[in-house]
CSV table of C-alpha atoms in Angstrom, one decimal:
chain,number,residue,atom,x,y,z
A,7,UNK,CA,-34.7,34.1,4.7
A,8,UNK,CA,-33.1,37.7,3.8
A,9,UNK,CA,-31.2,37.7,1.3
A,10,UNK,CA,-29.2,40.7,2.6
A,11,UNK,CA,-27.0,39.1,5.6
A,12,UNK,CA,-24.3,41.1,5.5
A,13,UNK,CA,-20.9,40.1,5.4
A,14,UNK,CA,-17.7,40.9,7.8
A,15,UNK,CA,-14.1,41.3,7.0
A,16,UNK,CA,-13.0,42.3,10.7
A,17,UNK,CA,-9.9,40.8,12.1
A,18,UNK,CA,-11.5,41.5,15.6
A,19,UNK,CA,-14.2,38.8,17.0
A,20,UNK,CA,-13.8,35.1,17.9
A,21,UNK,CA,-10.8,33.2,19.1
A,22,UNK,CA,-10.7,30.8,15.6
A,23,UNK,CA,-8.6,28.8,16.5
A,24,UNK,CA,-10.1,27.8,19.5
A,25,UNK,CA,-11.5,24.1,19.4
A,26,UNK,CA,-13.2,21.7,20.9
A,27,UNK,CA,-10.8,19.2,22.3
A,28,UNK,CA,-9.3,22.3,24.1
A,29,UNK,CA,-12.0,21.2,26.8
A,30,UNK,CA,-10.6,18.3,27.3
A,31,UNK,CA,-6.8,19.4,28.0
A,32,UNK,CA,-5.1,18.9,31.4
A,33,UNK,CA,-7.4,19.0,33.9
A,34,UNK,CA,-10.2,17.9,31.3
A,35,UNK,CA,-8.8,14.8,30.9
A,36,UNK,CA,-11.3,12.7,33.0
A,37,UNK,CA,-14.0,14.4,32.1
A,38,UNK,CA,-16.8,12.7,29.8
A,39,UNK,CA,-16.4,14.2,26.7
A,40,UNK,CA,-19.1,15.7,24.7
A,41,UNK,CA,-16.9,18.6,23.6
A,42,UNK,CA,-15.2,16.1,20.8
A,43,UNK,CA,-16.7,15.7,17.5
A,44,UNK,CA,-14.4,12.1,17.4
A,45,UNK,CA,-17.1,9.1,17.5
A,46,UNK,CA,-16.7,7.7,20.6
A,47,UNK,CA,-15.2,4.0,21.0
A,48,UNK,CA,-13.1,4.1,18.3
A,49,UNK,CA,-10.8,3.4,16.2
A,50,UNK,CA,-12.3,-0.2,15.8
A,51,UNK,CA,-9.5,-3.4,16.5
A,52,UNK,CA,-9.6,-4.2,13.1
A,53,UNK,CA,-8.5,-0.9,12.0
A,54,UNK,CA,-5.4,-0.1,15.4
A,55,UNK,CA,-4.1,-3.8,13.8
A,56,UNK,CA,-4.1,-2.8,10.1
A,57,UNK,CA,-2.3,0.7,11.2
A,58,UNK,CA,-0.1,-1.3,13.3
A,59,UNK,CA,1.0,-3.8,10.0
A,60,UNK,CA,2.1,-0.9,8.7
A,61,UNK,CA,5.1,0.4,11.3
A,62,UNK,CA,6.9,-2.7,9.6
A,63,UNK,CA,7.7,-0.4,6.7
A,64,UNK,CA,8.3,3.0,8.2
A,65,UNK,CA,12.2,2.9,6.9
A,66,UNK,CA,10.4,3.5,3.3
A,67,UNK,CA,8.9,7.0,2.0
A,68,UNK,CA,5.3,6.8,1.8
A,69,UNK,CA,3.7,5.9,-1.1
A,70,UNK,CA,0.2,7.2,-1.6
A,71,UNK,CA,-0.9,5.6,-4.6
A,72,UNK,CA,-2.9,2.6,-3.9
A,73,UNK,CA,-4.5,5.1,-0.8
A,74,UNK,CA,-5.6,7.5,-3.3
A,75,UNK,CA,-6.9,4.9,-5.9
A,76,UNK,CA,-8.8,3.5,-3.3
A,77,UNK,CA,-10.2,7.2,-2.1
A,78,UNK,CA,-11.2,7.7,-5.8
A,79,UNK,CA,-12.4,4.1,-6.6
A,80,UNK,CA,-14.7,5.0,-3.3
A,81,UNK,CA,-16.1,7.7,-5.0
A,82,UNK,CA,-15.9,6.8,-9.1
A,83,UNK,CA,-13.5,9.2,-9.7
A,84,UNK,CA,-10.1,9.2,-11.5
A,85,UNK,CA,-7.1,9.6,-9.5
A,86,UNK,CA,-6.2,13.0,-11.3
A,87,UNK,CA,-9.4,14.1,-8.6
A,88,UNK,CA,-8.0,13.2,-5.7
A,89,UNK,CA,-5.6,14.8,-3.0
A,90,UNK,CA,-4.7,13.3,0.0
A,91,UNK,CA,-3.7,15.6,3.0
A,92,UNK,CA,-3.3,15.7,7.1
A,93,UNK,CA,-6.4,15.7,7.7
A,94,UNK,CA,-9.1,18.4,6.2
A,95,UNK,CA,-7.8,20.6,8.2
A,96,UNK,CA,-4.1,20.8,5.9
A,97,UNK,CA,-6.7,21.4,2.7
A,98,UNK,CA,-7.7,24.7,4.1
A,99,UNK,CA,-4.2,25.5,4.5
A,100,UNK,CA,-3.4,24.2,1.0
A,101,UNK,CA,-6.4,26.1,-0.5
A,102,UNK,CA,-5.5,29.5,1.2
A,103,UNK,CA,-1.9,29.3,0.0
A,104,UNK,CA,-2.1,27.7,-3.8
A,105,UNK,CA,-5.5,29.5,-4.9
A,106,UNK,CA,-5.0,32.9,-6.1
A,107,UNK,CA,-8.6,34.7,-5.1
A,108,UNK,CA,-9.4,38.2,-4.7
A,109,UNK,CA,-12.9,38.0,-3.0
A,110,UNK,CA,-12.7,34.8,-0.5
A,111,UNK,CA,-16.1,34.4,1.9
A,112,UNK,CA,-16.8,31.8,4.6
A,113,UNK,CA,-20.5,31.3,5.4
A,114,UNK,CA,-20.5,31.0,9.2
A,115,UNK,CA,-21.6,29.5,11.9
A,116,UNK,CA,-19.3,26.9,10.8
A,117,UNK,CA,-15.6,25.2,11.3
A,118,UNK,CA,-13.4,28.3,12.0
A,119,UNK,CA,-10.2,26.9,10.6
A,120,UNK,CA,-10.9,28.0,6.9
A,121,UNK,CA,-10.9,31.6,7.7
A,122,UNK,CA,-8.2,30.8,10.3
A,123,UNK,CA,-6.1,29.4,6.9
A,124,UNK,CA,-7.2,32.3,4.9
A,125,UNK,CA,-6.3,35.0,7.2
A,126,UNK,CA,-3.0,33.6,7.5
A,127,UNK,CA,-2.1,33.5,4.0
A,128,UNK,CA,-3.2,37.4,4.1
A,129,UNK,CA,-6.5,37.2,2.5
A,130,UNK,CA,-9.4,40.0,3.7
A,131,UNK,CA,-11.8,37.4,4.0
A,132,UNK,CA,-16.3,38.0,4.3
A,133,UNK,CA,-18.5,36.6,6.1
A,134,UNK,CA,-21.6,35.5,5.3
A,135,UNK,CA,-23.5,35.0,8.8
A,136,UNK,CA,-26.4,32.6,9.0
A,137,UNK,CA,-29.3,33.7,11.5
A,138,UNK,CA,-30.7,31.8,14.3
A,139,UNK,CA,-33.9,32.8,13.2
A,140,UNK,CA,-34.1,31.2,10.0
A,141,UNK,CA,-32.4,27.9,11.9
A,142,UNK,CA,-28.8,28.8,10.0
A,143,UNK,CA,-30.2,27.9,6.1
A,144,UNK,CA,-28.8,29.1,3.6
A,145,UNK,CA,-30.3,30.7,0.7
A,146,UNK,CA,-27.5,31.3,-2.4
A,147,UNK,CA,-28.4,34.6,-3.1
A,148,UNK,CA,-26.7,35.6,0.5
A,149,UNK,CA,-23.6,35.2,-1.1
A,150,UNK,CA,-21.8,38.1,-2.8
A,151,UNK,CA,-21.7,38.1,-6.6
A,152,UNK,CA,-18.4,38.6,-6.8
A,153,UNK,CA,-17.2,36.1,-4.5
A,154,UNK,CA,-14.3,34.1,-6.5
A,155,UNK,CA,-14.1,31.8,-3.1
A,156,UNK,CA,-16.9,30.4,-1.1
A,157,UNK,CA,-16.5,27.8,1.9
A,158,UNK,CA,-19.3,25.9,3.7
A,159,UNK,CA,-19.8,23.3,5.7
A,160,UNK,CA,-22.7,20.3,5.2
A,161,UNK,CA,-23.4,19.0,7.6
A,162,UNK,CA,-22.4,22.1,9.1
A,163,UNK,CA,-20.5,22.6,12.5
A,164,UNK,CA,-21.5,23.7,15.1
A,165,UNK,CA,-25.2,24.0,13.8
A,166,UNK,CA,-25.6,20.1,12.9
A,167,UNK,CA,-27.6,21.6,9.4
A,168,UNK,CA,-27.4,19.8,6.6
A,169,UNK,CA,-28.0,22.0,3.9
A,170,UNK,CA,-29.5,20.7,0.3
A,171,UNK,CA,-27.2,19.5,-2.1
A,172,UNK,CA,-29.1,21.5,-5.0
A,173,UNK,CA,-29.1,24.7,-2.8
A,174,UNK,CA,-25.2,24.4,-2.8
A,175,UNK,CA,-24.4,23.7,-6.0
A,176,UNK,CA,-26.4,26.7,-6.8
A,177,UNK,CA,-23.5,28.9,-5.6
A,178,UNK,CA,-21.6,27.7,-8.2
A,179,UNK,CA,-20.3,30.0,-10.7
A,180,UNK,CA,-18.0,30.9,-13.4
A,181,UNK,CA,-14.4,31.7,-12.0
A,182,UNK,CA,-15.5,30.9,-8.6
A,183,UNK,CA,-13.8,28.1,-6.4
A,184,UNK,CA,-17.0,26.6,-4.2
A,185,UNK,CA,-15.5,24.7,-0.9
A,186,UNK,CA,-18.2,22.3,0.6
A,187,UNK,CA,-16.4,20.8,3.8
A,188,UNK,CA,-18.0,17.4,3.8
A,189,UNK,CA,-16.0,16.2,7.3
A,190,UNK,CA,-18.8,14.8,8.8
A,191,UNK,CA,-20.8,13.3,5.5
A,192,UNK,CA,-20.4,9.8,6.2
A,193,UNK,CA,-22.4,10.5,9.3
A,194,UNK,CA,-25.5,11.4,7.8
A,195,UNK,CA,-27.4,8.0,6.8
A,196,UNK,CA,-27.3,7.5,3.3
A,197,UNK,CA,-24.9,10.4,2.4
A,198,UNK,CA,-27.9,12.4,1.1
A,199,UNK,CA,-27.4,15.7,0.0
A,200,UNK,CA,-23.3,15.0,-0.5
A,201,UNK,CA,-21.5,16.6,-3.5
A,202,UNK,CA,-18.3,14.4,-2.9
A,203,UNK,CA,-17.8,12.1,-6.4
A,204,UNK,CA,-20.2,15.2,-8.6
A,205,UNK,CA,-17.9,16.3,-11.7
A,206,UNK,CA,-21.0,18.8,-13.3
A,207,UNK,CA,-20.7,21.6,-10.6
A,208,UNK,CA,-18.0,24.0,-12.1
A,209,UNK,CA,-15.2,24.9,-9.5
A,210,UNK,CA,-16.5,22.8,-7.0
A,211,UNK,CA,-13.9,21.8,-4.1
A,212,UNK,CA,-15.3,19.0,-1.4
A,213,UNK,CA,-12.9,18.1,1.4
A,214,UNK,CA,-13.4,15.1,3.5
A,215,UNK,CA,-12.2,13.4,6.4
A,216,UNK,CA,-11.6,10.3,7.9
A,217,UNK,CA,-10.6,11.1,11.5
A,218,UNK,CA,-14.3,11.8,12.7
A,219,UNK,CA,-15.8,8.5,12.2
A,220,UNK,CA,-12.7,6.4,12.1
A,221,UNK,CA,-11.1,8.0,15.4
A,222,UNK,CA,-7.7,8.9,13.7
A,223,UNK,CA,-8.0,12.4,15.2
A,224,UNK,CA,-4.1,11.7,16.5
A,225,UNK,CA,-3.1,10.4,12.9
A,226,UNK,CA,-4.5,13.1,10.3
A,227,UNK,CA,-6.0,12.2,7.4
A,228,UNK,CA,-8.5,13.6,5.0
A,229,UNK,CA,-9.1,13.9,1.6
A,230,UNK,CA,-9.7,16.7,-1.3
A,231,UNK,CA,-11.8,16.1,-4.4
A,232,UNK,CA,-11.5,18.7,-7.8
A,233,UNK,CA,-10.8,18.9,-11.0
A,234,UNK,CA,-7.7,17.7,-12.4
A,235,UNK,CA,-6.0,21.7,-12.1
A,236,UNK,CA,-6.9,22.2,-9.2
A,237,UNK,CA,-5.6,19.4,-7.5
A,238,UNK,CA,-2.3,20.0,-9.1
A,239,UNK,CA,-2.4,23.1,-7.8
A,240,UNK,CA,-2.7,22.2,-4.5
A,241,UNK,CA,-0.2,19.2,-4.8
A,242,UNK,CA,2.8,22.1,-5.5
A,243,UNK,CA,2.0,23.8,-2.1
A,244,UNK,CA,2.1,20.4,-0.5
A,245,UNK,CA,5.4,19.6,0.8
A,246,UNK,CA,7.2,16.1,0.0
A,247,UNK,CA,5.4,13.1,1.8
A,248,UNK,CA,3.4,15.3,3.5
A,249,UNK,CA,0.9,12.0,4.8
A,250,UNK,CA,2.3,9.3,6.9
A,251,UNK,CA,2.7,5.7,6.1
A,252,UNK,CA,0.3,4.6,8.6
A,253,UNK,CA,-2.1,7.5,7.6
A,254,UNK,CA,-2.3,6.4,4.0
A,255,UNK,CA,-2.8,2.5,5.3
A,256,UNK,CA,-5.9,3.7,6.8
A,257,UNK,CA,-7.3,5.6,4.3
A,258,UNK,CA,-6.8,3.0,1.7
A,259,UNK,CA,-8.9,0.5,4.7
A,260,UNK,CA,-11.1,3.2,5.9
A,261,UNK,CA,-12.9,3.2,2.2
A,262,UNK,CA,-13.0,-0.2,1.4
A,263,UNK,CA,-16.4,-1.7,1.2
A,264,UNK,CA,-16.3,-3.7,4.7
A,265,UNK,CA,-15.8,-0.1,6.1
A,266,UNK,CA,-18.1,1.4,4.4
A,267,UNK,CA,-20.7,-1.1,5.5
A,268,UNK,CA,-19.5,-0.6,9.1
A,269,UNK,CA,-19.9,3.3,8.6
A,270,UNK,CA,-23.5,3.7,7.1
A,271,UNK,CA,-24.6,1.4,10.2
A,272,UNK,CA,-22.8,3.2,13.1
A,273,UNK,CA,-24.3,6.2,10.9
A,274,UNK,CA,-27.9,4.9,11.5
A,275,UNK,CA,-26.8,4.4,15.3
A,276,UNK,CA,-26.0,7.9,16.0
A,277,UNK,CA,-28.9,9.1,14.3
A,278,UNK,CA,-31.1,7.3,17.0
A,279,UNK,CA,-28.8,8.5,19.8
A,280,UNK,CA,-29.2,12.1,18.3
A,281,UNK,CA,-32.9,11.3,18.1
A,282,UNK,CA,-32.6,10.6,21.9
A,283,UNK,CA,-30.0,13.3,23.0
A,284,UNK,CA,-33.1,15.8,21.1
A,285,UNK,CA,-35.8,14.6,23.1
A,286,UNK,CA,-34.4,15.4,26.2
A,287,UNK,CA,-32.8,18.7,25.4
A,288,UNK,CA,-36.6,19.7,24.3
A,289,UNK,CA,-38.0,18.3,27.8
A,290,UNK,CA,-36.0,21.5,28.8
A,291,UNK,CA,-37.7,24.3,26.4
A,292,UNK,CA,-39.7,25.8,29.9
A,293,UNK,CA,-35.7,26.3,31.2
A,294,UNK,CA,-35.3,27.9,28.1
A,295,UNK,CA,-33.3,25.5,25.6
A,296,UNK,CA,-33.7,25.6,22.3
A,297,UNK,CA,-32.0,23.2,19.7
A,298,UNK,CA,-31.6,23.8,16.5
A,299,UNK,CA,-33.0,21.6,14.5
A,300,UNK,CA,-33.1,19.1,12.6
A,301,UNK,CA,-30.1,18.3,13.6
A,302,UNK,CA,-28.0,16.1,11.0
A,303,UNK,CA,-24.6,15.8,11.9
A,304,UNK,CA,-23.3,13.7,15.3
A,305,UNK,CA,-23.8,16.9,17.3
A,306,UNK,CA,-26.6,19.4,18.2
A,307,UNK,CA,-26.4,22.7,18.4
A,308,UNK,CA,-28.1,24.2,21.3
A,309,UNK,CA,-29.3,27.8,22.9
A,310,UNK,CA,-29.0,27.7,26.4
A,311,UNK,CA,-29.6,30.3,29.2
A,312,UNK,CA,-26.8,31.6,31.0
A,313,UNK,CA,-24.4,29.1,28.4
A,314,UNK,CA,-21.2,29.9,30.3
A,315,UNK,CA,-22.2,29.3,34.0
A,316,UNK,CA,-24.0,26.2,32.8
A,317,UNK,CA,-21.2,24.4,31.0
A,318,UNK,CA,-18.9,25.5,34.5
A,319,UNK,CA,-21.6,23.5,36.5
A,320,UNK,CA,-21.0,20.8,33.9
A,321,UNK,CA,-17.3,20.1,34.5
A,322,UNK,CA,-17.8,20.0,38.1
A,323,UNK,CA,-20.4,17.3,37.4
A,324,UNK,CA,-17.6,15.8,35.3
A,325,UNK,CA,-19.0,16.5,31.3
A,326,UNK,CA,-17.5,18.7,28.8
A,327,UNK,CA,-19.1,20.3,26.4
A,328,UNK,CA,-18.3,23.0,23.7
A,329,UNK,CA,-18.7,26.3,24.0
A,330,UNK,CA,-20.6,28.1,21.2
A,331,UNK,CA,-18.6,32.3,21.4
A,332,UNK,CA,-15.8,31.1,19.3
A,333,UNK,CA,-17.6,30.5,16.2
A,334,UNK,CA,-18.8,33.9,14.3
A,335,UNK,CA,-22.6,34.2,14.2
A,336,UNK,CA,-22.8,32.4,17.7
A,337,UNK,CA,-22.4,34.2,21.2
A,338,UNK,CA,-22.0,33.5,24.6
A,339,UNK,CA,-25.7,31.7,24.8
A,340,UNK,CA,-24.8,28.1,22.6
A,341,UNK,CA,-23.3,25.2,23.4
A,342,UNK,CA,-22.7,22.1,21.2
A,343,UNK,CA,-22.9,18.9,22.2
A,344,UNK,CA,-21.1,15.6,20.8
A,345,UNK,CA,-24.0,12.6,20.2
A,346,UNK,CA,-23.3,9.8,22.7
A,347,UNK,CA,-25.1,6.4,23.7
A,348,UNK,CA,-27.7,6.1,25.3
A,349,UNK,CA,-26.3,5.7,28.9
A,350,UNK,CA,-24.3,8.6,28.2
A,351,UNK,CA,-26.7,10.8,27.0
A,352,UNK,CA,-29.4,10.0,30.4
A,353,UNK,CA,-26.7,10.7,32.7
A,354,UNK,CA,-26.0,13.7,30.9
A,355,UNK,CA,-29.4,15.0,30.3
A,356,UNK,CA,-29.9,14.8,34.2
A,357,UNK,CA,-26.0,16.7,35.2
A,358,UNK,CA,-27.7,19.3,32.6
A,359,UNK,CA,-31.1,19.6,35.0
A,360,UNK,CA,-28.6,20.4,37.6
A,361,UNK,CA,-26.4,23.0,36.0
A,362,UNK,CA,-29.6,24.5,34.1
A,363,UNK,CA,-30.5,27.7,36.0
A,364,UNK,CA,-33.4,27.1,37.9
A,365,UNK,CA,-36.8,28.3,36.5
A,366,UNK,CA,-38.6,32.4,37.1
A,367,UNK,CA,-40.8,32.4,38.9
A,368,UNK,CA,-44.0,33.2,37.3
């Protein structure tokens, strides 16, 4: 890989704010979604009637602290190294606003909303940009020197890389706060290659979340893991109660051993749907697909001629799927693509034959 990508601080580019489930909006609606990151068929029964118990006792505050026990029991961390929040997605707020940085960069292609966050709180913030070329891996030495804040993904989205844990830990420096954005972690089989629950990497930030595989998209909750000052820190630019009483009952479920179980199998599932989804996306590499691979996360990233006309054919064949111009380091020519069952994926795979372009002539 060069070690010389270069790195962007213009305001110009991307709509980051832009996201998936803006294909499923309105007229979207009864479209079959492949847009959504949000593991389909859920939240399970057991967890809707455990969120449920819990409107019983909405005249109270909330009262977080069995949730966050239970998030740091999960991981074998003291509470001090916990922060819950509204989903990840608050963290990158909270990080943007509390931290004082001078130098913040955000390795694309990945989740836009960090930058999104930073911008807002009037940072200048780099980009490190990943190339196609070297299938979006990153090498530390890509990363300025003097970069006191560094965000990445892993499993990263949109590019479904899953990048090793040693390679990010090696970013790690003195004075520098390293953001790994775990989201979609407990999809991988095995969590291999997570950070979440490591206390030896100096400065190191890991943000989780529990609306991916849990389906709690609509309820917001996540999770932040540090050291002891920097959680504080983050807990002053939180305001009071700032997660829900049913949010913090399913966290405090969501990490409990019977869900774990459930998670590391569904986890195994969608790796043999993804398995499948990549096998018939490649039966496509004479139209000119290409996935990148291999793919990790519960999505695949995919180049695909004439990306804009083909995901318009899609929604009139009824599938949404996400567009790829909104992240920085991707263009017009990408889509990303949710994993799905079986059935889902076949009937999709075929729609795609029909809203690929046909072939040139030769």
């Amino acid at each position: 890989m060069d070690t010389h990508i270069p790195t962007h601080t213009e305001a110009d580019g991307p709509d980051l704010r832009h996201h998936g489930d803006a294909e499923v909006r309105d007229s979207g609606s009864a479209l079959v979604d492949l847009a959504v990151n949000v593991r389909a068929d859920t939240p399970p029964a057991w967890l809707r009637e455990h969120v449920a118990a819990s409107l019983g006792s909405l005249a109270a505050y909330p009262d977080g602290r069995a949730a966050r026990a239970a998030v740091a029991a999960r991981h074998g961390l003291p509470v001090e190294r916990v922060l819950l929040t509204a989903g990840a997605a608050e963290a990158f707020v909270l990080l943007a606003r509390a931290l004082k940085v001078r130098r913040p960069v955000v390795v694309h292609p990945q989740f836009t909303e960090p930058e999104a966050a930073l911008r807002d709180a009037g940072h200048t913030v780099g980009r490190v940009l990943l190339r196609a070329a070297d299938g979006f891996r990153l090498d530390a030495g890509a990363v300025p020197e003097d970069a006191d804040l560094v965000v990445v993904g892993n499993p990263t989205n949109p590019t479904s890389v899953l990048h090793p844990a040693g390679v990010l830990a090696a970013l790690a420096r003195p004075g520098r706060t390293l953001v790994v954005d775990e989201a979609f972690m407990d999809a991988v089989p095995g969590e291999r290659e997570a950070l979440a629950g490591r206390t030896d990497v100096p400065g190191l930030v890991v943000l989780r979340s529990l609306t991916k595989t849990w389906g709690l998209a609509g309820l917001r909750i996540g999770y932040v893991l540090a050291d002891p000052e920097t959680i504080t820190e983050l807990e002053r630019a939180q305001p009071l109660w700032p997660v829900s009483t049913p949010a913090l009952a399913a966290a405090e479920v969501c990490v409990a051993p019977r869900a774990l179980a459930e998670a590391a199998h569904a986890a195994h599932r969608v790796a043999a749907d993804r398995d499948r989804l990549v096998t018939g996306l490649t039966a496509f590499a004479d139209a000119g697909v290409r996935v990148v691979g291999p793919a990790e996360g519960p999505f695949v990233l995919a180049a695909v001629p004439d990306a804009s006309a083909v995901r318009h054919r899609l929604r009139d064949l009824g599938y949404a799927v996400r567009r790829g111009d909104t992240f920085p380091g991707l263009g017009e020519g990408w889509l990303r693509l949710a994993v799905r069952d079986r059935t889902t994926t076949d009937a999709f795979l075929h729609a795609l034959q029909r809203a690929l372009p046909p072939p040139k002539p030769t």
